Amino acid sequence: MKSRILELLINTDEYLSGSKIASELNISRAAVWKHIKSLKQEGYDIESVSSKGYKLSNYEKKLNKYELEILLRKLGLDLNVHYLKTVDSTNTYAKRIDDISAIIVAEEQTGGRGRLGRVWSSQRGSGIYFTLMIRPKLHPNIVGMVTQITAVALKRSIGDKAMIKWPNDIFIGDKKLAGVLTELISEINVVERLIVGVGVNISSVKGLSDIATSFSEERLEFHPFEFFESFLKNFFDLLNKFNQTKNLAFIREEVNNNSYFMNRNVNIVGSNKEYVFRGITTSGNAILEGSDGKKEEIFFGELSLKRR
Ligand code: BTN
């Protein structure tokens, strides 16, 4: 309700009377007063003038629960918002809560997790850390393709310089800007909850400057709301398409045209065999061409560039 009151105040330069707000939102004037008081305590500069009502001054967008709720309403997305100052990991938190449809955003993570059991450095101010939890009507056999949908949504939202490093890292040049950790809670045949965690580096990540980059190091502007708006739009548009087609043919060309590995020599981490990366299949598998010209597909694992 607080976000609805805030939205009304943001959208007008006039004073809004308590009774107008109350009737618009179908709550009592006392409830309006209580929510306004709490918004003020949270730092919003809301003037109250007894004959006129309430007016918001000196407004600057803030990344918080209410403003994210406003954004989600604008986008027509029905996700509960969990905005946390600190958490172990937004993915782990997602598994702990009952929601089936949520976005969890944290200012810092004390136990940020990456793929393959790695640590994801998640200091306050260095990045954005969030998880989408959804229950897509997709079979568990194909739901893994959502990781590549996430990578495409990120690439589109970040812009031209971003490349997709199979399966779902975002690189600029030879350094990582963003990563995706997708987890699944599922019965054999039914997805219960798909947990898509995204970490994006905003400013330099301590101790990792040789392998990680960030918006600020790349001199790219970062506006959290524009980013979330664009990412969520892209992600859910792509997911809707995927729901209809059940394969990645509709983004295959985009992935291949923006692939960090495309036509480059790679190894599967842990093996010495050399391949040339030839893009993805419509299922998102990597197509690897051996020195004998034979093509193999892998659907899981990690590739690294073979430098000469
Ligand atoms: C990777 O590249 O290895 C994946 C990194 C994913 C990091 C994000 S940050 C938000 C969410 N919570 C986590 O603990 N991990 C993901």
Tab-separated table of C-alpha atoms and ligand atoms in Angstrom:
chain	number	residue	atom	x	y	z
A	1	MET	CA	0.000	0.000	0.000
A	2	LYS	CA	2.883	2.358	0.765
A	3	SER	CA	4.099	2.024	-2.789
A	4	ARG	CA	0.641	2.946	-4.108
A	5	ILE	CA	0.574	6.111	-1.988
A	6	LEU	CA	4.095	6.969	-3.062
A	7	GLU	CA	3.122	6.406	-6.695
A	8	LEU	CA	0.203	8.847	-6.388
A	9	LEU	CA	2.497	11.454	-4.830
A	10	ILE	CA	5.217	10.929	-7.443
A	11	ASN	CA	2.713	11.363	-10.244
A	12	THR	CA	1.438	14.773	-9.211
A	13	ASP	CA	2.956	18.168	-8.477
A	14	GLU	CA	-0.145	19.220	-6.557
A	15	TYR	CA	-1.107	18.610	-2.966
A	16	LEU	CA	-3.171	15.459	-2.602
A	17	SER	CA	-5.696	15.396	0.183
A	18	GLY	CA	-5.811	12.497	2.615
A	19	SER	CA	-9.419	11.804	1.648
A	20	LYS	CA	-8.596	11.731	-2.075
A	21	ILE	CA	-5.792	9.238	-1.468
A	22	ALA	CA	-8.024	7.237	0.863
A	23	SER	CA	-10.874	6.989	-1.631
A	24	GLU	CA	-8.575	6.216	-4.535
A	25	LEU	CA	-6.977	3.326	-2.671
A	26	ASN	CA	-10.021	2.261	-0.735
A	27	ILE	CA	-8.434	2.664	2.682
A	28	SER	CA	-9.156	4.914	5.670
A	29	ARG	CA	-7.651	8.379	6.092
A	30	ALA	CA	-6.010	7.118	9.265
A	31	ALA	CA	-4.303	4.410	7.246
A	32	VAL	CA	-3.120	7.020	4.730
A	33	TRP	CA	-1.677	9.091	7.555
A	34	LYS	CA	0.079	6.058	9.033
A	35	HIS	CA	1.672	5.093	5.706
A	36	ILE	CA	2.732	8.692	5.011
A	37	LYS	CA	4.359	8.857	8.423
A	38	SER	CA	6.270	5.709	7.701
A	39	LEU	CA	7.339	6.936	4.238
A	40	LYS	CA	8.658	10.110	5.885
A	41	GLN	CA	10.618	8.046	8.377
A	42	GLU	CA	12.156	6.227	5.460
A	43	GLY	CA	13.494	9.471	4.047
A	44	TYR	CA	10.791	10.770	1.701
A	45	ASP	CA	10.287	14.496	2.006
A	46	ILE	CA	6.497	14.685	2.233
A	47	GLU	CA	4.977	18.003	3.261
A	48	SER	CA	1.649	17.868	5.068
A	49	VAL	CA	-0.489	21.008	5.048
A	50	SER	CA	-3.720	20.651	6.958
A	51	SER	CA	-6.020	22.408	4.484
A	52	LYS	CA	-4.417	20.957	1.364
A	53	GLY	CA	-3.025	17.518	2.032
A	54	TYR	CA	0.280	15.904	1.131
A	55	LYS	CA	2.975	16.765	-1.384
A	56	LEU	CA	6.262	15.061	-2.210
A	57	SER	CA	9.274	17.368	-2.568
A	58	ASN	CA	12.920	16.900	-3.548
A	59	TYR	CA	12.103	13.526	-4.989
A	60	GLU	CA	14.919	11.369	-6.276
A	61	LYS	CA	14.359	7.796	-7.360
A	62	LYS	CA	15.620	5.283	-4.799
A	63	LEU	CA	16.131	1.594	-5.244
A	64	ASN	CA	13.874	0.158	-2.567
A	65	LYS	CA	10.861	-2.113	-2.155
A	66	TYR	CA	8.244	0.558	-2.888
A	67	GLU	CA	9.833	1.945	-5.988
A	68	LEU	CA	10.494	-1.531	-7.346
A	69	GLU	CA	6.817	-2.312	-6.759
A	70	ILE	CA	5.902	0.798	-8.731
A	71	LEU	CA	8.160	-0.354	-11.563
A	72	LEU	CA	6.648	-3.852	-11.579
A	73	ARG	CA	3.124	-2.417	-11.749
A	74	LYS	CA	4.189	-0.271	-14.681
A	75	LEU	CA	5.522	-3.387	-16.417
A	76	GLY	CA	2.429	-5.426	-15.513
A	77	LEU	CA	4.522	-8.018	-13.675
A	78	ASP	CA	3.074	-9.814	-10.710
A	79	LEU	CA	6.139	-10.458	-8.557
A	80	ASN	CA	6.458	-9.924	-4.823
A	81	VAL	CA	9.390	-7.699	-3.962
A	82	HIS	CA	11.872	-8.621	-1.247
A	83	TYR	CA	14.369	-5.810	-0.863
A	84	LEU	CA	17.173	-6.638	1.540
A	85	LYS	CA	19.994	-4.500	2.890
A	86	THR	CA	22.049	-7.612	3.419
A	87	VAL	CA	21.552	-11.340	2.912
A	88	ASP	CA	23.674	-14.458	2.616
A	89	SER	CA	22.619	-15.047	-0.981
A	90	THR	CA	19.478	-13.929	-2.797
A	91	ASN	CA	19.238	-17.404	-4.369
A	92	THR	CA	19.493	-19.134	-0.999
A	93	TYR	CA	16.938	-16.693	0.443
A	94	ALA	CA	14.599	-17.502	-2.466
A	95	LYS	CA	14.730	-21.177	-1.529
A	96	ARG	CA	13.842	-20.359	2.071
A	97	ILE	CA	10.677	-18.369	1.398
A	98	ASP	CA	7.215	-19.593	0.426
A	99	ASP	CA	6.666	-17.301	-2.554
A	100	ILE	CA	6.459	-18.766	-6.033
A	101	SER	CA	6.692	-15.455	-7.787
A	102	ALA	CA	9.183	-12.957	-6.468
A	103	ILE	CA	12.108	-10.695	-7.116
A	104	ILE	CA	14.696	-10.563	-4.372
A	105	VAL	CA	17.164	-7.704	-4.490
A	106	ALA	CA	20.029	-7.266	-2.033
A	107	GLU	CA	22.452	-4.415	-1.462
A	108	GLU	CA	25.123	-6.888	-0.408
A	109	GLN	CA	25.511	-10.627	-0.027
A	110	THR	CA	27.649	-12.212	2.627
A	111	GLY	CA	27.659	-15.593	0.904
A	112	GLY	CA	27.127	-14.768	-2.770
A	113	ARG	CA	27.336	-17.929	-4.866
A	114	GLY	CA	28.520	-18.445	-8.420
A	115	ARG	CA	28.238	-21.416	-10.751
A	116	LEU	CA	30.061	-24.644	-9.967
A	117	GLY	CA	30.318	-23.860	-6.265
A	118	ARG	CA	32.290	-20.660	-6.717
A	119	VAL	CA	32.033	-17.551	-4.598
A	120	TRP	CA	30.424	-14.422	-6.081
A	121	SER	CA	31.980	-11.346	-4.535
A	122	SER	CA	29.041	-9.170	-3.492
A	123	GLN	CA	30.203	-6.080	-1.639
A	124	ARG	CA	27.829	-3.212	-1.008
A	125	GLY	CA	28.088	-0.636	-3.764
A	126	SER	CA	30.104	-2.886	-6.085
A	127	GLY	CA	27.253	-4.526	-7.891
A	128	ILE	CA	23.629	-5.448	-8.083
A	129	TYR	CA	22.550	-8.796	-6.816
A	130	PHE	CA	19.092	-10.119	-7.484
A	131	THR	CA	17.070	-13.255	-7.989
A	132	LEU	CA	13.900	-13.860	-9.932
A	133	MET	CA	11.813	-16.724	-8.648
A	134	ILE	CA	9.087	-17.942	-10.963
A	135	ARG	CA	7.028	-21.026	-11.697
A	136	PRO	CA	7.151	-21.349	-15.468
A	137	LYS	CA	4.910	-23.890	-17.159
A	138	LEU	CA	7.891	-25.661	-18.659
A	139	HIS	CA	9.046	-29.233	-18.381
A	140	PRO	CA	12.162	-29.700	-16.194
A	141	ASN	CA	13.934	-31.128	-19.275
A	142	ILE	CA	13.883	-27.790	-21.052
A	143	VAL	CA	13.730	-25.271	-18.229
A	144	GLY	CA	17.546	-25.033	-18.190
A	145	MET	CA	17.349	-23.060	-21.436
A	146	VAL	CA	16.073	-20.137	-19.384
A	147	THR	CA	19.695	-19.496	-18.379
A	148	GLN	CA	20.484	-18.525	-21.969
A	149	ILE	CA	17.341	-16.446	-22.156
A	150	THR	CA	18.643	-14.609	-19.110
A	151	ALA	CA	21.982	-14.043	-20.803
A	152	VAL	CA	20.262	-12.609	-23.876
A	153	ALA	CA	18.082	-10.346	-21.713
A	154	LEU	CA	21.228	-9.117	-19.953
A	155	LYS	CA	23.076	-8.567	-23.202
A	156	ARG	CA	20.193	-6.544	-24.622
A	157	SER	CA	19.969	-4.443	-21.460
A	158	ILE	CA	23.696	-3.810	-21.183
A	159	GLY	CA	24.249	-2.938	-24.816
A	160	ASP	CA	26.550	-3.406	-27.771
A	161	LYS	CA	29.781	-4.083	-25.920
A	162	ALA	CA	28.391	-7.047	-23.983
A	163	MET	CA	29.137	-10.521	-25.324
A	164	ILE	CA	27.643	-13.823	-24.195
A	165	LYS	CA	30.178	-16.349	-23.006
A	166	TRP	CA	28.475	-19.723	-23.281
A	167	PRO	CA	26.337	-20.607	-21.526
A	168	ASN	CA	25.405	-17.501	-19.615
A	169	ASP	CA	28.233	-15.186	-18.598
A	170	ILE	CA	28.385	-11.657	-19.861
A	171	PHE	CA	31.800	-10.472	-20.920
A	172	ILE	CA	33.184	-7.186	-22.114
A	173	GLY	CA	36.505	-7.710	-23.828
A	174	ASP	CA	38.139	-10.561	-21.937
A	175	LYS	CA	36.587	-9.772	-18.566
A	176	LYS	CA	33.397	-10.778	-16.873
A	177	LEU	CA	30.742	-8.150	-16.219
A	178	ALA	CA	27.823	-10.296	-15.110
A	179	GLY	CA	26.954	-13.856	-14.218
A	180	VAL	CA	23.832	-15.953	-13.856
A	181	LEU	CA	23.228	-18.790	-11.410
A	182	THR	CA	20.069	-20.734	-12.227
A	183	GLU	CA	18.728	-23.231	-9.746
A	184	LEU	CA	15.698	-25.466	-9.838
A	185	ILE	CA	13.255	-26.876	-7.342
A	186	SER	CA	11.356	-29.534	-9.173
A	187	GLU	CA	9.429	-32.752	-9.164
A	188	ILE	CA	10.437	-35.236	-11.859
A	189	ASN	CA	7.910	-33.814	-14.294
A	190	VAL	CA	6.881	-30.466	-12.869
A	191	VAL	CA	8.904	-27.368	-12.142
A	192	GLU	CA	8.014	-26.015	-8.745
A	193	ARG	CA	10.267	-22.990	-8.698
A	194	LEU	CA	12.910	-21.708	-11.024
A	195	ILE	CA	15.467	-19.501	-9.309
A	196	VAL	CA	17.421	-17.185	-11.562
A	197	GLY	CA	20.149	-15.257	-9.756
A	198	VAL	CA	21.966	-12.412	-11.462
A	199	GLY	CA	25.031	-10.510	-10.359
A	200	VAL	CA	26.212	-7.462	-12.293
A	201	ASN	CA	29.404	-5.579	-11.469
A	202	ILE	CA	28.817	-1.859	-11.187
A	203	SER	CA	32.213	-0.782	-9.943
A	204	SER	CA	35.517	-2.585	-9.701
A	205	VAL	CA	35.418	-5.845	-7.802
A	206	LYS	CA	38.172	-5.910	-5.171
A	207	GLY	CA	40.996	-8.292	-5.971
A	208	LEU	CA	39.517	-9.445	-9.269
A	209	SER	CA	40.560	-6.693	-11.643
A	210	ASP	CA	42.386	-9.140	-13.923
A	211	ILE	CA	39.277	-11.226	-14.626
A	212	ALA	CA	36.305	-8.989	-13.829
A	213	THR	CA	35.127	-5.698	-15.219
A	214	SER	CA	32.306	-3.358	-14.319
A	215	PHE	CA	30.072	-0.631	-15.680
A	216	SER	CA	32.336	2.057	-14.230
A	217	GLU	CA	35.551	0.533	-15.560
A	218	GLU	CA	33.950	0.296	-18.998
A	219	ARG	CA	32.731	3.886	-18.675
A	220	LEU	CA	29.159	2.771	-19.170
A	221	GLU	CA	26.452	4.645	-17.332
A	222	PHE	CA	24.413	2.618	-14.912
A	223	HIS	CA	20.931	3.649	-13.781
A	224	PRO	CA	19.434	0.945	-11.597
A	225	PHE	CA	15.836	1.608	-12.608
A	226	GLU	CA	16.575	1.778	-16.296
A	227	PHE	CA	18.540	-1.420	-15.946
A	228	PHE	CA	15.798	-3.274	-14.048
A	229	GLU	CA	13.108	-1.973	-16.377
A	230	SER	CA	14.972	-3.027	-19.458
A	231	PHE	CA	16.137	-6.369	-18.065
A	232	LEU	CA	12.716	-7.388	-16.747
A	233	LYS	CA	11.007	-6.398	-19.991
A	234	ASN	CA	13.527	-8.310	-22.058
A	235	PHE	CA	13.506	-11.336	-19.783
A	236	PHE	CA	9.730	-11.757	-19.658
A	237	ASP	CA	9.288	-11.036	-23.375
A	238	LEU	CA	11.831	-13.730	-24.176
A	239	LEU	CA	10.314	-16.124	-21.651
A	240	ASN	CA	6.864	-15.678	-23.215
A	241	LYS	CA	8.274	-16.504	-26.620
A	242	PHE	CA	10.083	-19.511	-25.196
A	243	ASN	CA	6.840	-20.678	-23.562
A	244	GLN	CA	5.311	-20.841	-27.021
A	245	THR	CA	8.199	-22.339	-28.981
A	246	LYS	CA	9.908	-24.457	-26.309
A	247	ASN	CA	13.276	-24.036	-28.012
A	248	LEU	CA	15.858	-21.317	-28.598
A	249	ALA	CA	15.589	-21.039	-32.382
A	250	PHE	CA	14.222	-17.511	-32.001
A	251	ILE	CA	17.401	-16.260	-30.289
A	252	ARG	CA	19.980	-18.584	-31.777
A	253	GLU	CA	21.252	-16.076	-34.293
A	254	GLU	CA	21.401	-13.318	-31.706
A	255	VAL	CA	23.357	-15.549	-29.328
A	256	ASN	CA	25.760	-16.636	-32.061
A	257	ASN	CA	26.276	-13.103	-33.370
A	258	ASN	CA	27.146	-11.943	-29.881
A	259	SER	CA	29.067	-14.954	-28.717
A	260	TYR	CA	32.427	-14.410	-27.037
A	261	PHE	CA	33.639	-17.817	-28.221
A	262	MET	CA	32.268	-17.803	-31.785
A	263	ASN	CA	34.744	-19.426	-34.197
A	264	ARG	CA	37.495	-19.305	-31.593
A	265	ASN	CA	39.594	-22.148	-30.256
A	266	VAL	CA	38.374	-23.502	-26.956
A	267	ASN	CA	38.925	-26.287	-24.455
A	268	ILE	CA	36.401	-27.907	-22.194
A	269	VAL	CA	37.783	-27.027	-18.765
A	270	GLY	CA	39.451	-30.146	-17.406
A	271	SER	CA	40.388	-31.565	-20.816
A	272	ASN	CA	43.157	-30.755	-23.276
A	273	LYS	CA	41.240	-31.471	-26.429
A	274	GLU	CA	40.988	-28.478	-28.682
A	275	TYR	CA	37.854	-27.428	-30.525
A	276	VAL	CA	36.492	-24.528	-32.463
A	277	PHE	CA	33.285	-23.109	-31.001
A	278	ARG	CA	30.573	-23.057	-33.677
A	279	GLY	CA	27.679	-21.524	-31.812
A	280	ILE	CA	24.666	-23.050	-30.116
A	281	THR	CA	21.946	-25.458	-31.174
A	282	THR	CA	18.281	-24.620	-30.832
A	283	SER	CA	18.454	-26.362	-27.437
A	284	GLY	CA	21.277	-24.125	-26.285
A	285	ASN	CA	23.962	-26.800	-26.497
A	286	ALA	CA	27.437	-25.658	-27.511
A	287	ILE	CA	28.557	-26.953	-30.898
A	288	LEU	CA	32.241	-27.831	-30.780
A	289	GLU	CA	34.196	-28.792	-33.877
A	290	GLY	CA	37.224	-31.000	-33.335
A	291	SER	CA	40.440	-30.810	-35.394
A	292	ASP	CA	39.111	-33.740	-37.478
A	293	GLY	CA	36.109	-31.606	-38.486
A	294	LYS	CA	33.681	-33.689	-36.415
A	295	LYS	CA	31.112	-31.759	-34.433
A	296	GLU	CA	30.160	-32.545	-30.861
A	297	GLU	CA	27.522	-30.970	-28.672
A	298	ILE	CA	27.804	-30.318	-24.983
A	299	PHE	CA	24.939	-29.143	-22.837
A	300	PHE	CA	26.777	-28.507	-19.585
A	301	GLY	CA	30.232	-27.529	-18.458
A	302	GLU	CA	32.646	-24.745	-18.881
A	303	LEU	CA	34.722	-23.655	-21.830
A	304	SER	CA	37.890	-21.648	-21.869
A	305	LEU	CA	39.626	-19.880	-24.693
A	306	LYS	CA	42.664	-21.626	-26.035
A	307	ARG	CA	45.174	-18.879	-26.595
A	308	ARG	CA	47.948	-19.353	-29.089
B	1	BTN	C1	28.463	-17.075	-12.009
B	1	BTN	O1	28.866	-16.371	-12.915
B	1	BTN	O2	29.148	-17.985	-11.561
B	1	BTN	C2	27.099	-16.801	-11.455
B	1	BTN	C3	27.063	-15.633	-10.535
B	1	BTN	C4	25.683	-15.355	-9.998
B	1	BTN	C5	25.692	-14.334	-8.894
B	1	BTN	C6	24.313	-13.956	-8.471
B	1	BTN	S1	24.288	-12.566	-7.411
B	1	BTN	C7	22.623	-12.832	-7.053
B	1	BTN	C8	22.424	-14.322	-6.921
B	1	BTN	N1	22.716	-14.749	-5.574
B	1	BTN	C9	23.777	-15.535	-5.523
B	1	BTN	O3	24.263	-16.024	-4.483
B	1	BTN	N2	24.290	-15.709	-6.742
B	1	BTN	C10	23.514	-15.025	-7.742
